[in-house]
Coordinates of C-alpha atoms in Angstrom, one line a residue:
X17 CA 57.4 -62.1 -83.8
X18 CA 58.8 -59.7 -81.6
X19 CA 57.9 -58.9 -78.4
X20 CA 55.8 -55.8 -77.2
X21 CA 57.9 -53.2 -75.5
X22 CA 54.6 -52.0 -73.4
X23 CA 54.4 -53.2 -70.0
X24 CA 51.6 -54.0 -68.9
X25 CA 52.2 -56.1 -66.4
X26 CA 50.1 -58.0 -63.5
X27 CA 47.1 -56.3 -65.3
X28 CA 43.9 -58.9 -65.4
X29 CA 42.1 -59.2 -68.9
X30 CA 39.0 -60.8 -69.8
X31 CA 38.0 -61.4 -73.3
X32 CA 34.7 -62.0 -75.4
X33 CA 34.7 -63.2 -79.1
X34 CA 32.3 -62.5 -81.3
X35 CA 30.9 -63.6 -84.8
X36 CA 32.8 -66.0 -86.7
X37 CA 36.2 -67.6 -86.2
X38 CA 38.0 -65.6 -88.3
X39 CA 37.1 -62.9 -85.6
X40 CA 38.1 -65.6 -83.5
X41 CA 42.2 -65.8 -84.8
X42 CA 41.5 -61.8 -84.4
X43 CA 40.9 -62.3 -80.8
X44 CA 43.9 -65.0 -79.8
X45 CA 46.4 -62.4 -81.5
X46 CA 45.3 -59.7 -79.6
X47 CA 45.5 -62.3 -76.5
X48 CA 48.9 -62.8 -77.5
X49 CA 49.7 -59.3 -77.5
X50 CA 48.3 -58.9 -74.4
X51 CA 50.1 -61.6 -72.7
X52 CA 53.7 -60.3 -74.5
X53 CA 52.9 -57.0 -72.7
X54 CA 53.0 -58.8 -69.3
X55 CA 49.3 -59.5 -69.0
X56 CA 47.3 -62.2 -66.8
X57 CA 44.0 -63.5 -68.5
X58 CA 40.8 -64.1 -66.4
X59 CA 37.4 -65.7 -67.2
X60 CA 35.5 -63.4 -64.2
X61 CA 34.6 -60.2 -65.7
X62 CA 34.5 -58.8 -62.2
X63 CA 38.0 -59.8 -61.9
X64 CA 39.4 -57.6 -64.9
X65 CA 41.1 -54.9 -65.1
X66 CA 41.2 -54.6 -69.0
X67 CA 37.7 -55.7 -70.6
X68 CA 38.0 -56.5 -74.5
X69 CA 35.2 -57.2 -76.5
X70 CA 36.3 -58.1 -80.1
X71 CA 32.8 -57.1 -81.9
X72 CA 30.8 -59.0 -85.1
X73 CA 29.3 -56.7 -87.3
X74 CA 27.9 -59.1 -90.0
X75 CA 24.1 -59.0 -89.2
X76 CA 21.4 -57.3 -87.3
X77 CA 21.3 -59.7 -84.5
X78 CA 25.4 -60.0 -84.6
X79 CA 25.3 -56.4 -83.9
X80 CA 22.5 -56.3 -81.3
X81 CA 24.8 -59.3 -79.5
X82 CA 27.6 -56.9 -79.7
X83 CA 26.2 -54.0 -78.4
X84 CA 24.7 -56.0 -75.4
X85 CA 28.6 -57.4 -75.0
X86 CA 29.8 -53.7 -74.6
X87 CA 26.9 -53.0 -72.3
X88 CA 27.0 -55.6 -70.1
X89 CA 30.9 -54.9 -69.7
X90 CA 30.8 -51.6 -69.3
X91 CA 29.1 -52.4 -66.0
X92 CA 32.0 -53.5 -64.5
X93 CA 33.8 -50.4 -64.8
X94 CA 31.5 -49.7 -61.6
X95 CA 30.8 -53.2 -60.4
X96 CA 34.1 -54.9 -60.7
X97 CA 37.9 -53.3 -60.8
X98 CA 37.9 -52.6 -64.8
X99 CA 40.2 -49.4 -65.8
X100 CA 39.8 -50.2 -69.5
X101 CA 37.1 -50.9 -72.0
X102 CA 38.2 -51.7 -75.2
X103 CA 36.1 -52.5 -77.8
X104 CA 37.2 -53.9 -81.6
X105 CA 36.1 -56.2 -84.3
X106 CA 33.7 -55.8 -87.6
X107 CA 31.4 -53.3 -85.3
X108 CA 33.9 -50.7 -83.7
X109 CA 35.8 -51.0 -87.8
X110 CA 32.0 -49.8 -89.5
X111 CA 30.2 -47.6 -86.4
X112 CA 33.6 -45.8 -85.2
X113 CA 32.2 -42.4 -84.4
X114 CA 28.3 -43.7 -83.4
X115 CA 30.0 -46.6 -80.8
X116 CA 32.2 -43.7 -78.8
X117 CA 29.6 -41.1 -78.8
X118 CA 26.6 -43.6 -78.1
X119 CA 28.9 -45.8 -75.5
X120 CA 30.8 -43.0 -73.7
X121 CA 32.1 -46.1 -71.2
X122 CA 34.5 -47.1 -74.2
X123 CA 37.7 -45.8 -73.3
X124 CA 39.9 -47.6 -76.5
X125 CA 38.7 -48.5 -79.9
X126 CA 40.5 -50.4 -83.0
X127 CA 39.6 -51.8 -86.2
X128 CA 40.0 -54.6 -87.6
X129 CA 43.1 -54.1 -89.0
X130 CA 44.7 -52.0 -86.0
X131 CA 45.7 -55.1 -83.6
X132 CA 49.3 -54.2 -83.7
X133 CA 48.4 -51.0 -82.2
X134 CA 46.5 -52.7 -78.6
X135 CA 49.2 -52.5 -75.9
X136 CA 50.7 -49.5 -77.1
X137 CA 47.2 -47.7 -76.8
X138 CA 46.2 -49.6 -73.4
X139 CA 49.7 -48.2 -71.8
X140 CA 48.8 -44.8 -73.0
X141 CA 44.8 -44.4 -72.5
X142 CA 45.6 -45.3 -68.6
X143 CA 48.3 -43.6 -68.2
X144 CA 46.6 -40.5 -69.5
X145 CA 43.0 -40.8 -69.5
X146 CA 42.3 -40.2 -72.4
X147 CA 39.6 -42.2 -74.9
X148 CA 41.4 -42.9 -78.2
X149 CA 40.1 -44.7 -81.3
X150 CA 42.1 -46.4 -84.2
X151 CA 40.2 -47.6 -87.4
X152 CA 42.2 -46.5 -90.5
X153 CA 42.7 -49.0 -93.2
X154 CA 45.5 -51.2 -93.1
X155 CA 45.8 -53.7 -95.7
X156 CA 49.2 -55.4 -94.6
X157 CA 49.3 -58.7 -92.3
X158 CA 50.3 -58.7 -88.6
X159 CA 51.9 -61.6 -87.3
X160 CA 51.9 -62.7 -83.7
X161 CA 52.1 -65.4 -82.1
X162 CA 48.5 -66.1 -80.5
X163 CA 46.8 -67.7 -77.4
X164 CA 44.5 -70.0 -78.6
X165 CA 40.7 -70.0 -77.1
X166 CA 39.8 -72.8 -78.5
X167 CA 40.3 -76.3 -77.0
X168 CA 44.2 -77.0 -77.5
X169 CA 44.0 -79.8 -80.2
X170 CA 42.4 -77.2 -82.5
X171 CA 43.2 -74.4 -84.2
X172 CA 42.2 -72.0 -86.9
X173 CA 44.4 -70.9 -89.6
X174 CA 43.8 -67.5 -91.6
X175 CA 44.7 -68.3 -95.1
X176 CA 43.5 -64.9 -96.1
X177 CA 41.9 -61.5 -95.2
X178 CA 39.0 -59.4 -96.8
X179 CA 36.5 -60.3 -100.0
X180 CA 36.4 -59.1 -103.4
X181 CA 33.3 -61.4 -104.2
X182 CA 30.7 -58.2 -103.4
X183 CA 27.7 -59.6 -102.9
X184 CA 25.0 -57.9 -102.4
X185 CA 23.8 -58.9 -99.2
X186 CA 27.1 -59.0 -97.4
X187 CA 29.0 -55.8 -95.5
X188 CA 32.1 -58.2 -95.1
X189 CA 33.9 -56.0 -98.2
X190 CA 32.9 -52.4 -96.7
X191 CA 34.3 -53.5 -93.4
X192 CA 37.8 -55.9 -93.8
X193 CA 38.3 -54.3 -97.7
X194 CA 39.3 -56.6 -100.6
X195 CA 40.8 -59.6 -100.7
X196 CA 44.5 -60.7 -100.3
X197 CA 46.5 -63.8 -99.5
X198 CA 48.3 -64.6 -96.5
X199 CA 51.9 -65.1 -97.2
X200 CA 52.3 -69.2 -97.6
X201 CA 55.2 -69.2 -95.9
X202 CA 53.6 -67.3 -92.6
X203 CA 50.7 -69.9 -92.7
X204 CA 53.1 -73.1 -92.7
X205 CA 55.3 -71.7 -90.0
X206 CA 52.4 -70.6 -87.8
X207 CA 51.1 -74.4 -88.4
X208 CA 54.9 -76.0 -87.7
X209 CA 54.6 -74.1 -84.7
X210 CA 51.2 -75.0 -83.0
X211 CA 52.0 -78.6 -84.3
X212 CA 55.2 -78.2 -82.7
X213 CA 53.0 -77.5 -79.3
X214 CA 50.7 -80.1 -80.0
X215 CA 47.2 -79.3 -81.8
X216 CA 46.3 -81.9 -83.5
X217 CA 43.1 -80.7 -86.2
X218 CA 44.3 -77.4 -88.3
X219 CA 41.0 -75.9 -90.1
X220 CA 42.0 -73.1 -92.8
X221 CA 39.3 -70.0 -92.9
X222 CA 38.9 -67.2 -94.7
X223 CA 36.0 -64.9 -96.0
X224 CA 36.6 -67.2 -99.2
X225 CA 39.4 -70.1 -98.8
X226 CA 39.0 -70.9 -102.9
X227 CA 40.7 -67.0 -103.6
X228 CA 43.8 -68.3 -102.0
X229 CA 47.2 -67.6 -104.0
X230 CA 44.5 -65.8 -107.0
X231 CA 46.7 -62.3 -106.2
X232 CA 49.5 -64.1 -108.2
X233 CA 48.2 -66.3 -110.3
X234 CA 45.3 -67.4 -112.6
X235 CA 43.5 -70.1 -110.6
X236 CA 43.2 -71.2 -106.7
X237 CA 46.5 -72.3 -105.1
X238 CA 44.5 -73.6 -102.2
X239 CA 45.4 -77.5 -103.7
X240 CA 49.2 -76.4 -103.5
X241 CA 48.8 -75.0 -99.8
X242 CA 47.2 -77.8 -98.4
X243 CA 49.5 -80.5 -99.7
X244 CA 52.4 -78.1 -97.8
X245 CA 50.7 -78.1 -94.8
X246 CA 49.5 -81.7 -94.5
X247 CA 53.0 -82.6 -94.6
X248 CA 54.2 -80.5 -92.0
X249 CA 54.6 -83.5 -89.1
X250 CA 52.0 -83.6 -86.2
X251 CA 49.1 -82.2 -88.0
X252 CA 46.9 -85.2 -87.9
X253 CA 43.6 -83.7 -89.7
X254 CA 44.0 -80.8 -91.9
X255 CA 40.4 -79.0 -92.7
X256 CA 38.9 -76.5 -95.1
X257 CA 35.9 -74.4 -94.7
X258 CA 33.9 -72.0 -97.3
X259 CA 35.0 -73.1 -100.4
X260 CA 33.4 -71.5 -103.6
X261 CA 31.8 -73.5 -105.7
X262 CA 33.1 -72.1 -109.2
X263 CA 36.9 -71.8 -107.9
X264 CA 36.4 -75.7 -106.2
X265 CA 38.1 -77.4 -109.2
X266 CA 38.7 -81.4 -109.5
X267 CA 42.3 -80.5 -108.0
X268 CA 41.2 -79.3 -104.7
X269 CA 38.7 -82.1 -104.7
X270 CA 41.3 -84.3 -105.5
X271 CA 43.6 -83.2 -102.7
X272 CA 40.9 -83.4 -100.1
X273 CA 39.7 -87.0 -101.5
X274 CA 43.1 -88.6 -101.9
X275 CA 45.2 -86.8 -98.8
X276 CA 45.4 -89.1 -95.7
X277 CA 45.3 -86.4 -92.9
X278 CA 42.9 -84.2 -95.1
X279 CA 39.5 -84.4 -93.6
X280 CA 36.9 -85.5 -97.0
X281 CA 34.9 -82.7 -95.9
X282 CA 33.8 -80.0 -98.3
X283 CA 31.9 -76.9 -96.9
X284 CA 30.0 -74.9 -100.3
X285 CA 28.5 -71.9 -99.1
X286 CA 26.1 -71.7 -102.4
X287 CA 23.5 -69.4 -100.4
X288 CA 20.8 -70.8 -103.4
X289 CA 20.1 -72.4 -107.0
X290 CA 18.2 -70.7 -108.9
X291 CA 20.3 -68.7 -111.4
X292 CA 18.3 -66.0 -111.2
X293 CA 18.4 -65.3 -107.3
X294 CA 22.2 -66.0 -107.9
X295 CA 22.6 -63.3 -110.5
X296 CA 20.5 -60.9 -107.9
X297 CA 23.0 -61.9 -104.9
X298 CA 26.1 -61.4 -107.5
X299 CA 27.4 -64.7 -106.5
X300 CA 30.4 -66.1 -108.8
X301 CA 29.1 -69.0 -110.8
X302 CA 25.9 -70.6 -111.9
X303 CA 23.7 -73.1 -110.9
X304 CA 25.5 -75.4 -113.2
X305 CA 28.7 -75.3 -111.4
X306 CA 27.4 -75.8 -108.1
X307 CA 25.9 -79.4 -109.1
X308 CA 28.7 -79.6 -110.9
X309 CA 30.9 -79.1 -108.0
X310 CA 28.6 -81.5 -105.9
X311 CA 28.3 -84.2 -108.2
X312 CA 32.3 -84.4 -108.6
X313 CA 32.7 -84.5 -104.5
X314 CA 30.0 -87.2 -104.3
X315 CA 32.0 -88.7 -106.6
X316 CA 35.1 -88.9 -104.2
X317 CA 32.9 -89.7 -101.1
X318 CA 33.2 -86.0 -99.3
X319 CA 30.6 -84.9 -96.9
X320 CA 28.9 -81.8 -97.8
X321 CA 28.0 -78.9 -96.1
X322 CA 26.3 -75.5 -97.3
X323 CA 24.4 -72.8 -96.7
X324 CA 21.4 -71.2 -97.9
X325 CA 19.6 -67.7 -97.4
X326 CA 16.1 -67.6 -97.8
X327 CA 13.8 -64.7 -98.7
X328 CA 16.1 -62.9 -100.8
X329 CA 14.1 -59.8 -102.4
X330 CA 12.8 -61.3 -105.3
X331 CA 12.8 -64.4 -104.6
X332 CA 9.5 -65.9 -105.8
X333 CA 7.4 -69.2 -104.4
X334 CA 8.8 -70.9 -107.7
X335 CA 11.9 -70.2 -107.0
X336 CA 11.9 -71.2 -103.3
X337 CA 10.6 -74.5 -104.4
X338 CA 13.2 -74.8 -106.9
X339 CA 15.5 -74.7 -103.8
X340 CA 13.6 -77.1 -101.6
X341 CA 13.9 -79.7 -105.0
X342 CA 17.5 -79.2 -105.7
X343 CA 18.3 -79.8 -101.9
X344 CA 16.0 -83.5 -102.5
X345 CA 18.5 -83.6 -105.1
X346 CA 22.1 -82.7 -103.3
X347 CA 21.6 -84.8 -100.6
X348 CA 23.6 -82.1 -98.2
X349 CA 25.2 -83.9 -94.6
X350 CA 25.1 -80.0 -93.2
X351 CA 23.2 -77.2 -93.6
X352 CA 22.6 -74.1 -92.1
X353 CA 19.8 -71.6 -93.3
X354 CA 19.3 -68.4 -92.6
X355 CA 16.5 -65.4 -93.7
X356 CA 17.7 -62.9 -95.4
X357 CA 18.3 -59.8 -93.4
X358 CA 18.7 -56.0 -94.9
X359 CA 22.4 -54.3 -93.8
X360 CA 22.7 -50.9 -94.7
X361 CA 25.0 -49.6 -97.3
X362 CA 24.7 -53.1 -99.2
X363 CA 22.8 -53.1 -102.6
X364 CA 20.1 -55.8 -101.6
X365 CA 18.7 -53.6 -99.0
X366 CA 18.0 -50.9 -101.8
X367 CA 16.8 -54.1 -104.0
X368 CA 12.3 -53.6 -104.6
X369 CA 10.6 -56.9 -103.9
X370 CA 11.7 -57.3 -100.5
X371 CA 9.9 -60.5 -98.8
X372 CA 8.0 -59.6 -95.5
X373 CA 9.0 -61.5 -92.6
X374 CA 6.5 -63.7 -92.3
X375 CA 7.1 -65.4 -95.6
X376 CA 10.9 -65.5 -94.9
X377 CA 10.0 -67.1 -91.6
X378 CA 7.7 -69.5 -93.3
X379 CA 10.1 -70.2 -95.9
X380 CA 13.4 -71.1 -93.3
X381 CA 10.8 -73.1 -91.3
X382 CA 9.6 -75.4 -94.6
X383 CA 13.5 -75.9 -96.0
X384 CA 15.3 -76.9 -92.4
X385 CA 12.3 -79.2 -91.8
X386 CA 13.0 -80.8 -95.2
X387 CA 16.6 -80.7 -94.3
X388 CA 16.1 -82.1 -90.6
X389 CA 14.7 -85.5 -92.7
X390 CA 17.3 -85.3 -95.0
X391 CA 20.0 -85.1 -92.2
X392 CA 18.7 -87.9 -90.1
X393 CA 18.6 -89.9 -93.3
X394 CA 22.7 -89.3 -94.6
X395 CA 23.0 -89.9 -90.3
X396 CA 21.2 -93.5 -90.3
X397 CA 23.4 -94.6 -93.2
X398 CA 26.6 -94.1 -91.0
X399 CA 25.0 -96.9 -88.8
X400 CA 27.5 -99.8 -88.7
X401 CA 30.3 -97.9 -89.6
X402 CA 33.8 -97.6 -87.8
X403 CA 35.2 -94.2 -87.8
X404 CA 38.2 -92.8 -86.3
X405 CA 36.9 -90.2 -83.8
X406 CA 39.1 -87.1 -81.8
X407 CA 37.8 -87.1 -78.5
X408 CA 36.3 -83.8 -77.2
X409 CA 35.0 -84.1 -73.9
X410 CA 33.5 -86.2 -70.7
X411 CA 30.1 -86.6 -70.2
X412 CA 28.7 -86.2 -67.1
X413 CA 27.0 -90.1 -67.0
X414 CA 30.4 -91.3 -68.1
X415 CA 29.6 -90.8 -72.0
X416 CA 32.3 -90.0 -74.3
X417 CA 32.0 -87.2 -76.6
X418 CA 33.8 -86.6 -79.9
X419 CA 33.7 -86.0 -83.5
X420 CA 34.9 -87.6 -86.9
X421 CA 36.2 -86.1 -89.9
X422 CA 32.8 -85.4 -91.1
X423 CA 31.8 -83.0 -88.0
X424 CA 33.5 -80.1 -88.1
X425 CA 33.7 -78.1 -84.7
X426 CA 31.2 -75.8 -83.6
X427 CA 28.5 -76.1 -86.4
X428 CA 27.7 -79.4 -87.0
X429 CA 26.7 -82.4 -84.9
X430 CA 28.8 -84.9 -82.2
X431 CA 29.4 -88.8 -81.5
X432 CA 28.3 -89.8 -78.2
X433 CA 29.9 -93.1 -77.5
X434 CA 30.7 -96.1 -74.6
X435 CA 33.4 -97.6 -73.6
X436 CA 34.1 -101.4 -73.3
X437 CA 33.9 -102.5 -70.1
X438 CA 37.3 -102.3 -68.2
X439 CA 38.6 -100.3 -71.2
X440 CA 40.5 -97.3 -69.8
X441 CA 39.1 -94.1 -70.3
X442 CA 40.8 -91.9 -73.6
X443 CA 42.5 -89.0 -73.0
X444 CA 40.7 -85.7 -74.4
X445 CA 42.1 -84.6 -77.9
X446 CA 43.0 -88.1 -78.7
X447 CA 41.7 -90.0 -81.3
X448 CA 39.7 -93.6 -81.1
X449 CA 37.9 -96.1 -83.0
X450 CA 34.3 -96.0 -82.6
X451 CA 31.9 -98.3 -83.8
X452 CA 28.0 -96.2 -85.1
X453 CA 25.4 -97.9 -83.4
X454 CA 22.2 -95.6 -83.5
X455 CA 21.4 -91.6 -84.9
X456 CA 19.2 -89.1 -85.1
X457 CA 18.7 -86.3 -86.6
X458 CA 22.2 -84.1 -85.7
X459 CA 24.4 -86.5 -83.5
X460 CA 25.4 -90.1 -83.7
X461 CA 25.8 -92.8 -81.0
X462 CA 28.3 -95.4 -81.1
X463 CA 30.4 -98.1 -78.9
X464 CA 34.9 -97.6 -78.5
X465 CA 36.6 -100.6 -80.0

C-alpha cells in the first residue's frame, strides 16, 4: 500500500457516510487516501477546506438523505472556508450527469469504484478550477490502508464487492456490478494489521457474505475464511452479517457454533416466506431452505436476525399473514422491516399489483408490533444469564453501556449495566462479565461481576 504522491498538505477535510457500512469501508479508504496525501481531518464542516460526502443510493429516502448531505455542504463553500466539494458513493456512481448539472456547487465526482483516483483529482480540480467527474467501471480491488470511523475496537471487513443475486427490487447490481471475491489473502492481512493496532470485534460484510470464494469454486468458502481469520491473534470476536439462506450450509453453521472467538450470531436477510412472493423478488432458494437454515442454527444455539420487506407488488393479505405466522414460528432475536419502495430501472417497479401505501404502511405497522412482543419475549429469557460484554461507552448517570455477542453494532439493541460498589470503572472497548437482571423490548439491563 503505497503512498500517494499528491500533496495535499495542511488541507482540512470533513467527511459524511452514508447508507450502509460497506459505504462505510468506502469512506475510511478514501480517509486514508486523504491522510497519505498530507491531509488533516475535522469534524466542523465550517472548518473544511475539502467537504466529501460519500453518497447511498439504495432507496428513495437514502437518496433524498443524500441529496440534503450535498446541499447542506455546499453551503459552506460560502459560509465556511471549503475550496472543494466532492461528492461519491452509490448516488454520484447511478446520477453522474443529473448530480453535476442539478448541483453546479459539486466541483469533483467519483464512483464507486474510482477511489484510487481522489487525491490525484483533488490536487488537479484546485489547482485548475476545473469540475471533473470519474464513474467508469472498474471491477478490480483497491487496497489502502484506511482510517477507521468507527469506534477503534471495531472494524468492518469487505469480503467482497458487487451482487449477482438480481433481485428485483434492488439497484445494488446496476450500481457496484456483479459479484467478485476479495482476494483471501488481502482480507487476512488487512485483519493482521488492525489486530496488530488493536481492534478487538472484526465483522465481515458484503452485498452477500455466503458468495464468498463462489468465483472459484462450487460452494461458499466463507467457512474456510473465517476459520483463517479467527486465528489470526488479537481478534477476540470475529462476526458475519447477510448470509443467504440457501448458500448458509451446516459448515458455516458449524464454524459459527463451534468457533470460540466467532460470535453465534447468524444475520438471514430472507426479505419473506411465501414462495410465491420469493419467486416474484427472484430470491435464491425457497421457503423450505430458509426454515431449513433456521431450524439447523436453533439447533446450535445462534441468535437470529433478518429482514423482511413488506408490500411487495403482489403480495396478497394471505400472503402477508403467512409471513406474520412463519415469524410466530421462527422465533427471530432481530428484525428489521421495511415497505417496499419502487427504484427505477429495477423490474419490481414495472411489476402490476403494486400495493398503495396505506396498506404497506398498515402492513409494517401489524408485523414490527408482532415482532416488538416477540423481541421482548427472546430478551426476558436472557434474564439471569452471565454474558461476556465489550464495553462501548459511559453513561452520563454513571451507567455502563455495552453489547454481547448477540448485539451486533449499530442495528440491534445494548446492555445497560452497574458496577459493584468500589469496583473500578472498565476501560471502553474492554470486555466484562455482566450478570442480565431485567429487559425490555430492544435493550437489556444487568449488574458487572
Amino acid at each position: 500500500m503505497t503512498a500517494t504522491r499528491f500533496d495535499l498538505s495542511g488541507l482540512k477535510v470533513g467527511m459524511i457516510s452514508l447508507g450502509c457500512n460497506k459505504n462505510r469501508v468506502d469512506s475510511e479508504i478514501a480517509l486514508g487516501l486523504m491522510k497519505d496525501a498530507g491531509c488533516e481531518f475535522t469534524g466542523d464542516a465550517a472548518e473544511a477546506d475539502i467537504l466529501m460526502v460519500n453518497t447511498c443510493g439504495f432507496i428513495a429516502p437514502a437518496k433524498e438523505e443524500s441529496i440534503e448531505a450535498i446541499l447542506e455542504m455546499a453551503r459552506y463553500k460560502e459560509e465556511g472556508r471549503c475550496r472543494l466539494l466532492v461528492v461519491t458513493g452509490c448516488l454520484a456512481q447511478r446520477y453522474e450527469k443529473d448530480l453535476l448539472q442539478e448541483i453546479p456547487e459539486i466541483d469533483l465526482l467519483l464512483g464507486v469504484n474510482q477511489y484510487e483516483k481522489l487525491p490525484e483529482m483533488a490536487a488537479d480540480v484546485l489547482k485548475n478550477q476545473l469540475r471533473k467527474s470519474a464513474c467508469e467501471d472498474d471491477l478490480t480491488f483497491f487496497e489502502h490502508d484506511r482510517v477507521l470511523t468507527t469506534p477503534p475496537y471495531t472494524a468492518y471487513i469487505r469480503t467482497g464487492e458487487g451482487c449477482s443475486n438480481r433481485c428485483t427490487f434492488c439497484a445494488i447490481p446496476l450500481i457496484r456490478g456483479g459479484y467478485r471475491s476479495r482476494p483471501e489473502k488481502d482480507i487476512l492481512t488487512e485483519i493482521e494489521t488492525l489486530a496488530a493496532q488493536g481492534v478487538k470485534e472484526f465483522i465481515l460484510v458484503a452485498q452477500d457474505t455466503t458468495r464468498f470464494g463462489t468465483d472459484w469454486q462450487e460452494h461458499t468458502a466463507l467457512p474456510e475464511l473465517m476459520q483463517k481469520a479467527a486465528a489470526i491473534p488479537g481478534v477476540e470476536w470475529l462476526r458475519v452479517l447477510y448470509c443467504y439462506p440457501d448458500e448458509t450450509d451446516e459448515r458455516l453453521l458449524d464454524v459459527i457454533a463451534q468457533t470460540p472467538n466467532v460470535c453465534k450470531y447468524l444475520d438471514l436477510p430472507i426479505q419473506h416466506i411465501s414462495d410465491p412472493v420469493l419467486k416474484r423478488m427472484h430470491r435464491r432458494g425457497t421457503s423450505a431452505d430458509i426454515r431449513r437454515c433456521i431450524t439447523q442454527a436453533r439447533q446450535r444455539g445462534l441468535t437470529l436476525r433478518t429482514s423482511i420487506i413488506v408490500g411487495f407488488p403482489g403480495e396478497t393479505e394471505e400472503q402477508f399473514e403467512e409471513l406474520l405466522e412463519f415469524l410466530k414460528e421462527a422465533q427471530f432475536d432481530r428484525l428489521g422491516a421495511f415497505a417496499y419502495s419502487p427504484e427505477e430501472d429495477t423490474p419490481a417497479a414495472r411489476l402490476p399489483d403494486q400495493i398503495p401505501e396505506e396498506i404497506k404502511q398498515q402492513r409494517l405497522d401489524r408485523l414490527m408490533s408482532l415482532q416488538a412482543e416477540i423481541s421482548l419475549e427472546r430478551n426476558q429469557a436472557r434474564v439471569g444469564q452471565v454474558e461476556k460484554v465489550l464495553v462501548t461507552a459511559i453513561g452520563e448517570d454513571g451507567t455502563m453501556l455495552g453489547r454481547s455477542h448477540r448485539e451486533a453494532p449499530e442495528t440491534d439493541g445494548e446492555i445497560l449495566f452497574t458496577l459493584p460498589q468500589g469496583a473500578s470503572v472498565p476501560e471502553i472497548g474492554s470486555f466484562v462479565s455482566v450478570r442480565l437482571t431485567q429487559a425490555d423490548t430492544y435493550d437489556l439491563m444487568g449488574e458487572m461481576l
